[in-house]
Tab-separated table of C-alpha atoms and ligand atoms in Angstrom:
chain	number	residue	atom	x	y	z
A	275	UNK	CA	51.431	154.506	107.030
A	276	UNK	CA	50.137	151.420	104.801
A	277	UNK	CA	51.343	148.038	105.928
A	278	UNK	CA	53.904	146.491	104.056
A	279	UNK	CA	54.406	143.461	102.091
A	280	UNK	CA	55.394	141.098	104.748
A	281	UNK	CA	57.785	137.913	103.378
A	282	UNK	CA	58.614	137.207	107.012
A	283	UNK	CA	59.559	133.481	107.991
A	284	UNK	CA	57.787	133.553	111.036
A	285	UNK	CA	56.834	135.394	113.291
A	286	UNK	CA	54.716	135.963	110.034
A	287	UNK	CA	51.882	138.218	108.447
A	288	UNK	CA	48.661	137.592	110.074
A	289	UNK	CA	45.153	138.354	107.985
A	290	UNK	CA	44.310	142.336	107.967
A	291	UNK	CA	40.860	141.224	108.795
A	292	UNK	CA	42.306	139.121	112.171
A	293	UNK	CA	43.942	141.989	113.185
A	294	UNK	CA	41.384	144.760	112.623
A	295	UNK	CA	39.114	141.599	115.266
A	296	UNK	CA	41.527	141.627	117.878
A	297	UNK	CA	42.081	144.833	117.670
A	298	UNK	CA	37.978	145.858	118.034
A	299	UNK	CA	37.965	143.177	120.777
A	300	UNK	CA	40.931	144.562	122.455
A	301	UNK	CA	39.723	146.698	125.279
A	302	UNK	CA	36.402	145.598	126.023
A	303	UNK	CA	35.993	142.188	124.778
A	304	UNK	CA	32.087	142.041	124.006
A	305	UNK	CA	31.145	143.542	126.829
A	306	UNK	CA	32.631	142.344	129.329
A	307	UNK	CA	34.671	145.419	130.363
A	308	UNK	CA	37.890	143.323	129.916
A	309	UNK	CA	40.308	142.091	127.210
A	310	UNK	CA	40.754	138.536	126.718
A	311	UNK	CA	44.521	138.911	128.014
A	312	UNK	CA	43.131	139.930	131.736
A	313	UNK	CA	40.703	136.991	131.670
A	314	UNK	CA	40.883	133.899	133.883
A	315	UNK	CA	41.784	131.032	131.999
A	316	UNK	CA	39.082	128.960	134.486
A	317	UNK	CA	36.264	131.501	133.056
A	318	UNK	CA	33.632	130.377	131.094
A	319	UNK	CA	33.816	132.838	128.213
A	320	UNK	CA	37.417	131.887	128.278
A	321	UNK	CA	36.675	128.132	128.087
A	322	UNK	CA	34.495	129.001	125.005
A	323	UNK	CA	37.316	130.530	123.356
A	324	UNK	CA	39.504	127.334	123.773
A	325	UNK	CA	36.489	124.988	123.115
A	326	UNK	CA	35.991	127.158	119.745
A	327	UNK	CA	39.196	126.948	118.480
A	328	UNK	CA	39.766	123.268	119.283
A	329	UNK	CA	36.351	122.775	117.109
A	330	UNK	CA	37.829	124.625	114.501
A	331	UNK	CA	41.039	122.660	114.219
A	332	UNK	CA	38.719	119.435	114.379
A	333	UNK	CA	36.833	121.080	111.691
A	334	UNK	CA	39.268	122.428	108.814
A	335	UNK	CA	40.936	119.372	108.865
A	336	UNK	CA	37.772	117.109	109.352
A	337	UNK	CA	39.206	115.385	112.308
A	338	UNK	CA	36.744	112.553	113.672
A	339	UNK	CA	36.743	111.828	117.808
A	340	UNK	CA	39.940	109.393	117.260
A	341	UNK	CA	41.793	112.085	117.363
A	342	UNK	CA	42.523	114.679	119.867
A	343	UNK	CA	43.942	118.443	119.473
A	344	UNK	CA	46.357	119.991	122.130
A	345	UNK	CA	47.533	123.747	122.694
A	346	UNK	CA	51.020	123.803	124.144
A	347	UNK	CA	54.036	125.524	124.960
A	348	UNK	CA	57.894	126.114	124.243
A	349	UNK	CA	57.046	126.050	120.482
A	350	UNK	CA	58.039	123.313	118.038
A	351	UNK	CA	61.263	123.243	119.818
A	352	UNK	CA	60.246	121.554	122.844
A	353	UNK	CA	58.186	118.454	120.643
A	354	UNK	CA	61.649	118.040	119.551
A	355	UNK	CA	62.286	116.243	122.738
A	356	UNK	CA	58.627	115.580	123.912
A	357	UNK	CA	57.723	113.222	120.951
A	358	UNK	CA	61.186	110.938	121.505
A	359	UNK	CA	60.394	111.212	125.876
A	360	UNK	CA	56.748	110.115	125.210
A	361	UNK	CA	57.047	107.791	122.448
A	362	UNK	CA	61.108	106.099	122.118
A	363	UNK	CA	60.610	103.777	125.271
A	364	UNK	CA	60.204	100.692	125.716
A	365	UNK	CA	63.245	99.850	123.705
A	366	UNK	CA	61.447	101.609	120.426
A	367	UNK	CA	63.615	103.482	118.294
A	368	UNK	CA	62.854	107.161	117.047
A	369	UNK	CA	63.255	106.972	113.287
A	370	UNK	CA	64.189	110.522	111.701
A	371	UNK	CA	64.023	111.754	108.135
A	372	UNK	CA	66.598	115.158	108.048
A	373	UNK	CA	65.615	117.394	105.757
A	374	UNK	CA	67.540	120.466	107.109
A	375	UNK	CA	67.927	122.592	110.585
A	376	UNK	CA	64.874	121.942	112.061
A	377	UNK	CA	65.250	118.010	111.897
A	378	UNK	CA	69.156	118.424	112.692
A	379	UNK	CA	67.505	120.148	115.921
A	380	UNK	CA	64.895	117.050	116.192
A	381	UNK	CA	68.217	114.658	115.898
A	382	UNK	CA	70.092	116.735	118.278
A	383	UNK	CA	67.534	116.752	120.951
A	384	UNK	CA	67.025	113.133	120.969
A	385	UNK	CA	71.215	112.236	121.354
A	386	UNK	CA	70.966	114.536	124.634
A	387	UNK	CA	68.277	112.388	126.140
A	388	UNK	CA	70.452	109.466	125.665
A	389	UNK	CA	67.553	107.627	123.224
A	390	UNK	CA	68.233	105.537	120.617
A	391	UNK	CA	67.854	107.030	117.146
A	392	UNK	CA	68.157	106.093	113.628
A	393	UNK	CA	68.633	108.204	110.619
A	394	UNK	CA	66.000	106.851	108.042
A	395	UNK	CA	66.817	109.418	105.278
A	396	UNK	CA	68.821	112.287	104.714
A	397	UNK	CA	69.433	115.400	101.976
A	398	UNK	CA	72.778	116.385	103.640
A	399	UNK	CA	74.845	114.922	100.999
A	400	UNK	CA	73.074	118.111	98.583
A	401	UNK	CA	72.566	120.912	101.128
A	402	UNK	CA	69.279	119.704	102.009
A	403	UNK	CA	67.804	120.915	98.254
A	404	UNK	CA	65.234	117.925	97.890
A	405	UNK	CA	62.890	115.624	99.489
A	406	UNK	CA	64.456	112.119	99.978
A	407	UNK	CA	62.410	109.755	97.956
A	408	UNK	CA	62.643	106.229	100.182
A	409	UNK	CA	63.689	105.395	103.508
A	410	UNK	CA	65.155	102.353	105.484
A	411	UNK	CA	62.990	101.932	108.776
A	412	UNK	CA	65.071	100.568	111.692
A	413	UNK	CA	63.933	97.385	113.604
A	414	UNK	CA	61.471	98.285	116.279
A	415	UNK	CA	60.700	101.720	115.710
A	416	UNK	CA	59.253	104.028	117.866
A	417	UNK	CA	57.732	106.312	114.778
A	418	UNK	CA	59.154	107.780	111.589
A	419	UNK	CA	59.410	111.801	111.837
A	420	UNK	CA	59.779	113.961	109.058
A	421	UNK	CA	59.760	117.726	108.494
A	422	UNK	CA	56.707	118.287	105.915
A	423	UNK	CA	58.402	121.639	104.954
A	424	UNK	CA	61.529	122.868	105.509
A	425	UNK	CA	61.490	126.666	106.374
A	426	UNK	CA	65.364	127.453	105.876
A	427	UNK	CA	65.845	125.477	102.580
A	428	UNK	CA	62.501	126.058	101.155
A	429	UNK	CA	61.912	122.569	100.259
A	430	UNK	CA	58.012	120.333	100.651
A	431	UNK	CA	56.906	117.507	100.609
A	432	UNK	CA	53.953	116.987	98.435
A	433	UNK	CA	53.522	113.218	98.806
A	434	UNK	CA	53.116	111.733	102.086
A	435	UNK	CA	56.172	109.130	102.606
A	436	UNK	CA	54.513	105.649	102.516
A	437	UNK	CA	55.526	103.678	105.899
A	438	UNK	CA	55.037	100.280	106.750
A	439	UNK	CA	51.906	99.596	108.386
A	440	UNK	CA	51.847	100.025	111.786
A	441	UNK	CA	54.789	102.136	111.864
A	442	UNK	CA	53.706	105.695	113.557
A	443	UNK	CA	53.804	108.822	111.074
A	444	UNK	CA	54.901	112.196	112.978
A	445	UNK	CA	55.356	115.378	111.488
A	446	UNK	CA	56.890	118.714	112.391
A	447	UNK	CA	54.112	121.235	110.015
A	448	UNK	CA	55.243	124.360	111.962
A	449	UNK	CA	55.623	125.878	108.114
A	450	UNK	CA	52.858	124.281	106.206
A	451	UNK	CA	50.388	123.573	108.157
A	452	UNK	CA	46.731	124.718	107.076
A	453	UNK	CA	48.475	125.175	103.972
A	454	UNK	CA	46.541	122.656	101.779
A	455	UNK	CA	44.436	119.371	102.448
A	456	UNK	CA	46.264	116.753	103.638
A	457	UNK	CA	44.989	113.027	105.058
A	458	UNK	CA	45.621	113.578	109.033
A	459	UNK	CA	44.542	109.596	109.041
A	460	UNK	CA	48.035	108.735	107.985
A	461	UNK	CA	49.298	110.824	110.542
A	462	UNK	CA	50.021	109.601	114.127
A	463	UNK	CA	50.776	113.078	115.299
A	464	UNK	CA	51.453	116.386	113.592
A	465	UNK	CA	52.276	119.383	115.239
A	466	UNK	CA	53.140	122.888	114.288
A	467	UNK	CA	54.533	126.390	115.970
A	468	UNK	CA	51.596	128.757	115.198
A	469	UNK	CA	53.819	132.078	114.345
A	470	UNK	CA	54.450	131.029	110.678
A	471	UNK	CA	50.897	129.822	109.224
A	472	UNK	CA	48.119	130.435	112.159
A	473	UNK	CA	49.066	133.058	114.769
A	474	UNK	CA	51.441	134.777	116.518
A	475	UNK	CA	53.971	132.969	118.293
A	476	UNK	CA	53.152	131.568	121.764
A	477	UNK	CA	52.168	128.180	121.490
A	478	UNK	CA	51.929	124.854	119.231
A	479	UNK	CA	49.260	122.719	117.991
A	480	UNK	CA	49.317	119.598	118.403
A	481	UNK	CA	46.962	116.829	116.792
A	482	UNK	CA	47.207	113.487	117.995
A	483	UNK	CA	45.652	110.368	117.684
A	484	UNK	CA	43.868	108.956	120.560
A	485	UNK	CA	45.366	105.752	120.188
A	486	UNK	CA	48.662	106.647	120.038
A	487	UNK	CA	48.757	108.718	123.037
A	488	UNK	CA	47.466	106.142	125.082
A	489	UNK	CA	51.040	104.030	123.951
A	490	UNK	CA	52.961	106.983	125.381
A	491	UNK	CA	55.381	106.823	128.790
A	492	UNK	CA	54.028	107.037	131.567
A	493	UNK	CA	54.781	109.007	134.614
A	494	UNK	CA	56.761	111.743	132.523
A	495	UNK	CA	57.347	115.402	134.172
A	496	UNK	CA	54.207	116.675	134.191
A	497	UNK	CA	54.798	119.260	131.567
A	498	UNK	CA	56.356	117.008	129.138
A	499	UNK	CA	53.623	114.243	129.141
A	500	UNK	CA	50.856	114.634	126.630
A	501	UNK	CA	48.327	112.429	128.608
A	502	UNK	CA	48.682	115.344	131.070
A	503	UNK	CA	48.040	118.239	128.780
A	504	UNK	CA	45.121	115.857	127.173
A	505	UNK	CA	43.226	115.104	130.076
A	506	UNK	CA	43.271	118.581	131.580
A	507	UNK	CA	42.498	119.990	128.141
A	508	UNK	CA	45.559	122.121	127.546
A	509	UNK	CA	45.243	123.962	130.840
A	510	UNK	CA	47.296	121.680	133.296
A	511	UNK	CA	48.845	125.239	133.665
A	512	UNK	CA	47.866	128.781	132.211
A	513	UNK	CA	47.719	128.095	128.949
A	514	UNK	CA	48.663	131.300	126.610
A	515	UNK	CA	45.895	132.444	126.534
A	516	UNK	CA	45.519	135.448	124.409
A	517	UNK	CA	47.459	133.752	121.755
A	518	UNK	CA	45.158	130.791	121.269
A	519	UNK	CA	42.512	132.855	121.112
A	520	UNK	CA	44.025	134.595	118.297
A	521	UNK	CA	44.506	131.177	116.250
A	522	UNK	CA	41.250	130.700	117.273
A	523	UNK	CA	40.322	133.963	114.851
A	524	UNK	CA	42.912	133.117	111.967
A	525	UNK	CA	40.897	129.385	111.670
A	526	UNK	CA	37.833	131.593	111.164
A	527	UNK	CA	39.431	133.049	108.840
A	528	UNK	CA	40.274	130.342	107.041
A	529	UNK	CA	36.650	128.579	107.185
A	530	UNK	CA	35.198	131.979	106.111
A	531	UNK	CA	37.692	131.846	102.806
A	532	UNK	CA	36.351	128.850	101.836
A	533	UNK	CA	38.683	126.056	104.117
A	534	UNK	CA	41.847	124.098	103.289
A	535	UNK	CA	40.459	123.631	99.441
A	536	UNK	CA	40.944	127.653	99.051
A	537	UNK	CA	43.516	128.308	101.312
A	538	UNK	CA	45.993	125.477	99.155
A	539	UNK	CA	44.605	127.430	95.626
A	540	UNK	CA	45.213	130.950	97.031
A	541	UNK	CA	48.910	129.679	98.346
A	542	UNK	CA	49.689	128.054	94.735
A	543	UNK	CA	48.511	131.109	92.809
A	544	UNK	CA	50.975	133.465	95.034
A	545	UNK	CA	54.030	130.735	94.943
A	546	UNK	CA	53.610	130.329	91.275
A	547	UNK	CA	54.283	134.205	90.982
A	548	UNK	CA	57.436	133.785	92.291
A	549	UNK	CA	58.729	130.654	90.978
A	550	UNK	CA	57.831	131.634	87.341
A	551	UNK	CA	59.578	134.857	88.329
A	552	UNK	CA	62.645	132.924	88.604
A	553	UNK	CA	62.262	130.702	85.830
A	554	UNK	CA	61.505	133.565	83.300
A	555	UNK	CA	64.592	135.226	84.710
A	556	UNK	CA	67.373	133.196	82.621
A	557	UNK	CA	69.376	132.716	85.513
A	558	UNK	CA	69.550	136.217	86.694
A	559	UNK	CA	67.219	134.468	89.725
A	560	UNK	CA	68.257	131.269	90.617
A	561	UNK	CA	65.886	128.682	92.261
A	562	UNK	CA	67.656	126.518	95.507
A	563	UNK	CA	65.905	123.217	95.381
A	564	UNK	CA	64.751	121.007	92.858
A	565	UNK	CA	61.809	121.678	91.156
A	566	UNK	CA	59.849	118.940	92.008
A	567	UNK	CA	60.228	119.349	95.855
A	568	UNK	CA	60.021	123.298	95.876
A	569	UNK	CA	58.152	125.169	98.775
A	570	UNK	CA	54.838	126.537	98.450
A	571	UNK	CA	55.305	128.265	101.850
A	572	UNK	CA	59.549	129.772	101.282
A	573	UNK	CA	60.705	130.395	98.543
A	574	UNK	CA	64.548	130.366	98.339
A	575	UNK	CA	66.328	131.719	95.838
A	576	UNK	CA	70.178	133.438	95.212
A	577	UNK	CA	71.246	135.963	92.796
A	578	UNK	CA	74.860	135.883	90.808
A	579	UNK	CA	76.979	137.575	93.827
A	580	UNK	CA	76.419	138.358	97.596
A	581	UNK	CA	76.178	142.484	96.948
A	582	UNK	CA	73.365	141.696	94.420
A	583	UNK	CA	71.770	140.062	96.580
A	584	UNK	CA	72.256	143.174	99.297
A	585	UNK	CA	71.193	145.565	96.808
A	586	UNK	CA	67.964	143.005	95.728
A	587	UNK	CA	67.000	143.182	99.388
A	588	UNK	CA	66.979	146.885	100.447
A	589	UNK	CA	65.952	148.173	97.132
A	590	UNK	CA	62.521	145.701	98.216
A	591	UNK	CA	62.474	147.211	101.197
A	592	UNK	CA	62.375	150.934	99.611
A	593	UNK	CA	59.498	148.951	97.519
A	594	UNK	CA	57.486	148.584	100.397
A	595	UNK	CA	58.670	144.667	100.404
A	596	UNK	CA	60.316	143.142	103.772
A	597	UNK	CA	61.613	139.802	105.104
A	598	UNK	CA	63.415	138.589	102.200
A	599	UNK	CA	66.523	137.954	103.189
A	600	UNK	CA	67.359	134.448	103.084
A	601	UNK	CA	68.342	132.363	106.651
A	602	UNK	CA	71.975	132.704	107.524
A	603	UNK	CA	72.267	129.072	107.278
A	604	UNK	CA	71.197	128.817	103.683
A	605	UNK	CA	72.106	132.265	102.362
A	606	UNK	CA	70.639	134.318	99.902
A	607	UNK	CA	66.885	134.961	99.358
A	608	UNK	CA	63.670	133.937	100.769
A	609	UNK	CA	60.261	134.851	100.157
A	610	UNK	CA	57.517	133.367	102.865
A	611	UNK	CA	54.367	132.770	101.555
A	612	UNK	CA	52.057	131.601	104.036
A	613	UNK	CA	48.483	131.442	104.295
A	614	UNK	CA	47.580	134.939	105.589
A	615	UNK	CA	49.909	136.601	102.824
A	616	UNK	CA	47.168	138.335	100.812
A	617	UNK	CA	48.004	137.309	97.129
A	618	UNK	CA	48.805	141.140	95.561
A	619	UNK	CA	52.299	140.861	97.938
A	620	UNK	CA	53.214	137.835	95.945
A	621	UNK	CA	52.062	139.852	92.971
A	622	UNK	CA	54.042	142.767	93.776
A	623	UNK	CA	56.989	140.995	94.716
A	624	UNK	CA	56.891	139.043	91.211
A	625	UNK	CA	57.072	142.078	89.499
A	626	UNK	CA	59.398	144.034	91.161
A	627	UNK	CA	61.745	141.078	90.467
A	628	UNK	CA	61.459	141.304	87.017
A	629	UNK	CA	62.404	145.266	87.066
A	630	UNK	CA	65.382	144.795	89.801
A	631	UNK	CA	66.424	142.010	86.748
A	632	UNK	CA	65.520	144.951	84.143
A	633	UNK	CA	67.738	147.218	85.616
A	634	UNK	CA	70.647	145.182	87.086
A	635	UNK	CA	70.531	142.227	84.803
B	795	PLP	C1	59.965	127.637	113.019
B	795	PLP	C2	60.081	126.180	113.003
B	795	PLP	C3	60.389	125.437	114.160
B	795	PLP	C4	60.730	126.090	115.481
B	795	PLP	O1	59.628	126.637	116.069
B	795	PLP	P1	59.722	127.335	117.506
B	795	PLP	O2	58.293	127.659	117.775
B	795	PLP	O3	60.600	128.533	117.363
B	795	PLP	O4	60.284	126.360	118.461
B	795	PLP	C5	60.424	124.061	114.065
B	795	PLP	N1	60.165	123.440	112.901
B	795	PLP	C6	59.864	124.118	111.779
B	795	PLP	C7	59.575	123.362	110.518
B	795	PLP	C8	59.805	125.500	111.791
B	795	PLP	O5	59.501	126.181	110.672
């Protein structure tokens, strides 16, 4: 059977070349007479496989030595309350921009630990279908944390908020990260889940800068404090290991297409498919967001009744096309577009649109 067109929001598509790697690697990983999941994480050829892909992180995003890059676990949901435990003390206030579920979850964790929080910005008022354009900072805050693209919605932000100086930048990137070039120095931390843009699912990236991390809490549950994880270089425990080692072949993937220059070109060219798909349509298609603050990475969009949108999806599926049904949340349909979607699906999927509209429109 041929692989399908995969428009899953994460876990996502991986690169065919990745898979056809791990996959020559599997049972006898060169040479060794082992695979890389029965390998000690205290091995040397598995240190080189961590080293590797922490040098490639440092790499695509041309990350000097003031900043450091961590591998952990429990996903993007558990830096919903790491980043408040490490960083709201001391009196500092965590300082949240909601842009949809994944922030609400970021808000929600941060009420249970009793911390003070204060909502800088919000798109509630219009179903989270734009990018707020200015915030109000609290006094003393911890950090300002913002969702750089929101996976349910299917909204982005393409500019950078502008904070005060001095004022901490965090962001969840769990759905655009690697996407395109961004400036990591106006970033005090990012971190992203790998399943949606660079792996399977399993762990999250974390990029810090040195400087901040040395502000954090001390004396934190071991497993919750970043200094830990950072001085014992991600393996304070066993760190997933077979997963990292397969973001560790997705970044070469990435470096060998050309790095985040590509990557952000290729991801344009298959978004812009899509979105003139829906603006060609006359309103048989009908885009979420606003324009301006549309997704590169989901694409959201609803059709004129709730069986259309039914039919829409399994007739794509009998099309070869899958994942398209929108979040439950947000309704409708979605198309993910992330990095390791080759650009034919997006293709495909652009022109099967326009038929479904020829014959049901
Ligand atoms: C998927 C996602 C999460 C949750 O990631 P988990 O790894 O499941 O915890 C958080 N934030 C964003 C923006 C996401 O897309």
């Amino acid at each position: 059977m041929e692989r399908v067109h995969n428009f899953n929001a994460g876990p996502a598509v991986l690169p065919e070349e990745v898979l056809r790697e791990a996959q020559a690697d599997l049972f006898n990983y060169k040479g060794m007479g082992l695979s890389v999941m029965e390998m000690s994480h205290r091995s040397k050829e598995y240190q080189a496989i961590i080293d590797e892909t922490h040098a490639a992180v440092k790499r695509i995003y041309n990350l000097g030595d003031d900043y450091d890059v961590l591998f952990l676990q429990g996903g993007a949901s558990m830096q919903f309350l790491m980043v408040p435990m490490n960083f709201a003390h001391e009196g500092k206030i965590a300082n949240i921009i909601h842009t949809g579920v994944w922030s609400k979850k970021a808000i929600g964790e941060i009420k249970k630990l009793g911390l003070p929080l204060h909502l800088a910005a919000s798109s509630e008022d219009k179903n989270h279908s734009y990018i707020p354009k200015t915030h109000t900072l609290s006094e003393n805050p911890a950090y300002l944390h913002i969702t750089t693209n929101n996976t349910i919605y299917g909204t982005e932000w393409h500019h950078d908020p502008i904070v005060k100086a001095g004022v901490p930048l965090i962001a969840d990137m769990s759905s655009n990260f690697m996407s395109k070039p961004i400036d990591v120095q106006k970033y005090s931390m990012i971190y992203a889940g790998a399943q949606k843009n660079v792996g399977p699912a399993g762990v999250v990236v974390v990029i810090i800068k040195k400087d901040f991390l040395a502000t954090a809490k001390q004396g934190l549950p071991s497993m919750m404090d970043y200094n830990v994880a950072a001085s014992n270089g991600s393996m304070f425990n066993t760190p997933p290991t077979f997963t990292i080692y397969m973001v560790g072949l997705v970044l070469k993937w990435i470096e060998a297409m050309g790095g985040l220059d590509k990557v952000a070109l290729n991801n344009q060219a298959k978004a812009k498919y899509i979105y003139d798909a829906i603006d060609s349509s006359n309103g048989f298609y009908k885009g979420n967001v606003e324009k301006e603050d549309r997704s590169l990475m989901n694409i959201t969009f609803r059709l004129a009744t709730e069986d259309m949108e039914a039919l829409f999806i399994s007739e794509a599926k009998k099309a070869g096309m899958i994942g398209l049904k929108g979040h439950r949340l947000s309704g409708g349909c979605r198309a993910s577009t992330y990095n390791s979607l080759p650009l034919p699906a997006a293709h495909a999927l652009a022109q099967f649109m326009g038929e479904f509209m020829k014959k049901n429109g």
